[in-house]
PDB file of C-alpha atoms in Angstrom:
ATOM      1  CA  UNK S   1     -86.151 -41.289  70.111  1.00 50.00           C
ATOM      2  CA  UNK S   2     -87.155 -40.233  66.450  1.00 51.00           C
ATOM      3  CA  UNK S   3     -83.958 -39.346  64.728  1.00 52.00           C
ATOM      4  CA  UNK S   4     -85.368 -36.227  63.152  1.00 51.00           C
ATOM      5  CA  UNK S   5     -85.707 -34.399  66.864  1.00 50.00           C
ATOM      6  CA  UNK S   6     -81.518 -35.212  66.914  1.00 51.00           C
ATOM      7  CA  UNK S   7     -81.307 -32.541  64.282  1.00 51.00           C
ATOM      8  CA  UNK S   8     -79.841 -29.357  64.905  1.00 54.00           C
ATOM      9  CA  UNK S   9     -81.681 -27.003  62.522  1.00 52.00           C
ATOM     10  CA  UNK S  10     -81.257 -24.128  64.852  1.00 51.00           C
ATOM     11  CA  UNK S  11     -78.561 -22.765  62.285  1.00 54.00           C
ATOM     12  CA  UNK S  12     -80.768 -23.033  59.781  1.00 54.00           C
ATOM     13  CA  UNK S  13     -83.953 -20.846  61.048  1.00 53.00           C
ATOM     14  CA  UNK S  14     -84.283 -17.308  59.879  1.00 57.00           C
ATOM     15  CA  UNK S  15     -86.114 -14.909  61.592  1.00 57.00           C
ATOM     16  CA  UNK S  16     -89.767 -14.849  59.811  1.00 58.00           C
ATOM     17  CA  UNK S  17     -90.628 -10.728  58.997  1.00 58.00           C
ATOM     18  CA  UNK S  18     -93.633  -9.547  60.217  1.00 61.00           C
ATOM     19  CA  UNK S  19     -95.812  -9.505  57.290  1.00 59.00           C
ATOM     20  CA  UNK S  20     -99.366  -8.392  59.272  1.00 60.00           C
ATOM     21  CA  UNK S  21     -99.562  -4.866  57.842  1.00 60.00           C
ATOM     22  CA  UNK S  22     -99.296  -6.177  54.197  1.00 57.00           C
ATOM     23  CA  UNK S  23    -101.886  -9.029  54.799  1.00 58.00           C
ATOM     24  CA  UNK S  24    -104.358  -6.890  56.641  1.00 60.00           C
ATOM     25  CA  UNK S  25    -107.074  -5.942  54.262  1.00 59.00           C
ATOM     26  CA  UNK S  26    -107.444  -2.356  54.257  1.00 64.00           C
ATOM     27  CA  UNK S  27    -110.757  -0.113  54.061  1.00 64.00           C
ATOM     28  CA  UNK S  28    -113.927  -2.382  55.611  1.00 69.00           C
ATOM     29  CA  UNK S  29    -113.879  -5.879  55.894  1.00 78.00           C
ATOM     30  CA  UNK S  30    -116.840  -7.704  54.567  1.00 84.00           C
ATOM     31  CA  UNK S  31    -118.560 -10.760  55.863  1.00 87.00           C
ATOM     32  CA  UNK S  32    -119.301 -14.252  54.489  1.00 89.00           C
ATOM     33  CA  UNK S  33    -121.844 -16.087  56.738  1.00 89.00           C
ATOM     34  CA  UNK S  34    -122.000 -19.832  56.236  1.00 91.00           C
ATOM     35  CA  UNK S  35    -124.774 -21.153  58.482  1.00 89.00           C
ATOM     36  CA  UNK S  36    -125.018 -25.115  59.344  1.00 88.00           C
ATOM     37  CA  UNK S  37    -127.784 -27.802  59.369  1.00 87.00           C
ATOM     38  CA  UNK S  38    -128.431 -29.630  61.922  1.00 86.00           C
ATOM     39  CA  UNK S  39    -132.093 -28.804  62.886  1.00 86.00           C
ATOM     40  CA  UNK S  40    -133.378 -26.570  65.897  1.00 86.00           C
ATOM     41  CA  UNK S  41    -130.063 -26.778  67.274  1.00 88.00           C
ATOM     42  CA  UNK S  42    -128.282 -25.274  64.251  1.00 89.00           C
ATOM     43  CA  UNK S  43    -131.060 -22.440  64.346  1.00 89.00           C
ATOM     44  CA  UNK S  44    -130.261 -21.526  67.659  1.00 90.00           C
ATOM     45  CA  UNK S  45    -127.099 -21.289  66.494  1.00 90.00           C
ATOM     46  CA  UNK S  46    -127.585 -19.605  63.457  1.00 90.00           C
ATOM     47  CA  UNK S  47    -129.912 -16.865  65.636  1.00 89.00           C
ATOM     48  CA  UNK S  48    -126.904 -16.536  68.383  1.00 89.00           C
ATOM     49  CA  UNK S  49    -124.115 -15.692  65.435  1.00 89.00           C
ATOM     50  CA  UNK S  50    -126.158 -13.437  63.945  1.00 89.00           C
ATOM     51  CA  UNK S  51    -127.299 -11.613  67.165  1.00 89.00           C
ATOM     52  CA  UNK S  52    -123.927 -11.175  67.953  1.00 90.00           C
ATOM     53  CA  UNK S  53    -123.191  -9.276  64.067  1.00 88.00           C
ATOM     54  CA  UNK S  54    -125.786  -7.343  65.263  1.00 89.00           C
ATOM     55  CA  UNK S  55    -124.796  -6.386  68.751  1.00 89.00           C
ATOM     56  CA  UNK S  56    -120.899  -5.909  67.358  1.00 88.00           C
ATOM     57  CA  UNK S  57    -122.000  -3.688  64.503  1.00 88.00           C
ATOM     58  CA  UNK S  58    -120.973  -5.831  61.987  1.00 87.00           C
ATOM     59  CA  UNK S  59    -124.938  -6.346  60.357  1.00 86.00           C
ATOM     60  CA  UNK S  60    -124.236  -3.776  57.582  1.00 87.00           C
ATOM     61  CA  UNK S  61    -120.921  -6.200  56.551  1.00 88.00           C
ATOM     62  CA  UNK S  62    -122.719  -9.116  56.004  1.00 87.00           C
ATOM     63  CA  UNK S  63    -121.809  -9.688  52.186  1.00 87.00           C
ATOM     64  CA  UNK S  64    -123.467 -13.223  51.549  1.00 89.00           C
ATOM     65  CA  UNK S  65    -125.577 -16.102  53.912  1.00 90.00           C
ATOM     66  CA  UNK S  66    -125.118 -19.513  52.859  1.00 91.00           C
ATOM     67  CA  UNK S  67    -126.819 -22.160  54.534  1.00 90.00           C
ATOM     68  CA  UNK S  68    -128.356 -25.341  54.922  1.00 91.00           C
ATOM     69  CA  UNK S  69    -131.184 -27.309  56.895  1.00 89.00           C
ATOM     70  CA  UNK S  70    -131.693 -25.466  60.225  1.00 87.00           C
ATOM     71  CA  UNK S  71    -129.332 -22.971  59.294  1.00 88.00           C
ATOM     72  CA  UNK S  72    -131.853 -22.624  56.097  1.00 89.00           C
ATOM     73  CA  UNK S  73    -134.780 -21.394  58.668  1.00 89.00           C
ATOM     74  CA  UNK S  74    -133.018 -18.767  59.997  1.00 87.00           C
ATOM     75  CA  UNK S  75    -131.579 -17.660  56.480  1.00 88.00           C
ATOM     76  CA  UNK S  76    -135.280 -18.175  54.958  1.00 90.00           C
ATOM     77  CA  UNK S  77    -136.967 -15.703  57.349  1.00 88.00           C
ATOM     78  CA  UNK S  78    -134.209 -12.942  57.517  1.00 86.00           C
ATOM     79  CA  UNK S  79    -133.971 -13.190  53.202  1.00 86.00           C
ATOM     80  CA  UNK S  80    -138.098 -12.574  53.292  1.00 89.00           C
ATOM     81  CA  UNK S  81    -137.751 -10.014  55.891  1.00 86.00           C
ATOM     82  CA  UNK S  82    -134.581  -8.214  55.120  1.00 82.00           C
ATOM     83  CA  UNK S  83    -134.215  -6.007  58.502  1.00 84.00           C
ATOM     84  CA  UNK S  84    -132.431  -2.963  58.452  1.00 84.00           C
ATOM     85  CA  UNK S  85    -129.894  -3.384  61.402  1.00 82.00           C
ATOM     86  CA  UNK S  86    -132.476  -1.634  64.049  1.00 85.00           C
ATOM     87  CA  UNK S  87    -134.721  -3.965  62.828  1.00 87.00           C
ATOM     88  CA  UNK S  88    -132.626  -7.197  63.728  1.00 83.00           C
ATOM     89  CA  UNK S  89    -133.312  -7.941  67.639  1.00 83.00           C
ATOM     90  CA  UNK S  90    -137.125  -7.825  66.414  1.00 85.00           C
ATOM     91  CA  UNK S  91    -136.323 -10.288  63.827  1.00 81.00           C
ATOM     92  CA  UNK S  92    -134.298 -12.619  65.465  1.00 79.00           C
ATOM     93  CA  UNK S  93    -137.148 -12.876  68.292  1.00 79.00           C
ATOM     94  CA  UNK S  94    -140.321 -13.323  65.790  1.00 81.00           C
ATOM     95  CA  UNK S  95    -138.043 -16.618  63.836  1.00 72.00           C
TER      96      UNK S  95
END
């Protein structure tokens, strides 16, 4: 047995305070999107994470889209387009 699991460091632990109302950003939380290569597959993927900013009403926090390869694609057409958030579902379905 590893002698550091013999310790008793019970004693020694001090109750942690909840610090989750101080960390929480307050007011609207904006979005970073960092979308993958990887070709058709990371397209898909890019089109499923950004159908589902859309469909949680989250479209109008997207800050910033990185991306790369087939990430790029998706990131390419939306950048030319720039759909308003009714706009989206059409968007996603014409890349």
């Amino acid at each position: 047995m590893n002698p550091f699991f013999r310790l008793k460091l019970l004693p020694y632990v001090r109750a942690v305070p909840d610090l989750s109302d101080v960390l929480r950003p307050q007011g609207p939380q904006r979005i970073d999107l960092f979308l993958s290569g990887g070709g058709f597959r990371a397209a898909l993927g890019a089109l499923g994470a950004i159908f589902f900013l859309y469909r949680e009403g989250r479209w109008n926090d997207l800050r910033r889209v990185v991306s790369v390869s087939g990430g790029g694609i998706v990131n390419a057409h939306l950048a030319l387009t720039r759909p308003s958030e009714e706009q989206v579902p059409d968007e996603i379905q014409a890349v």
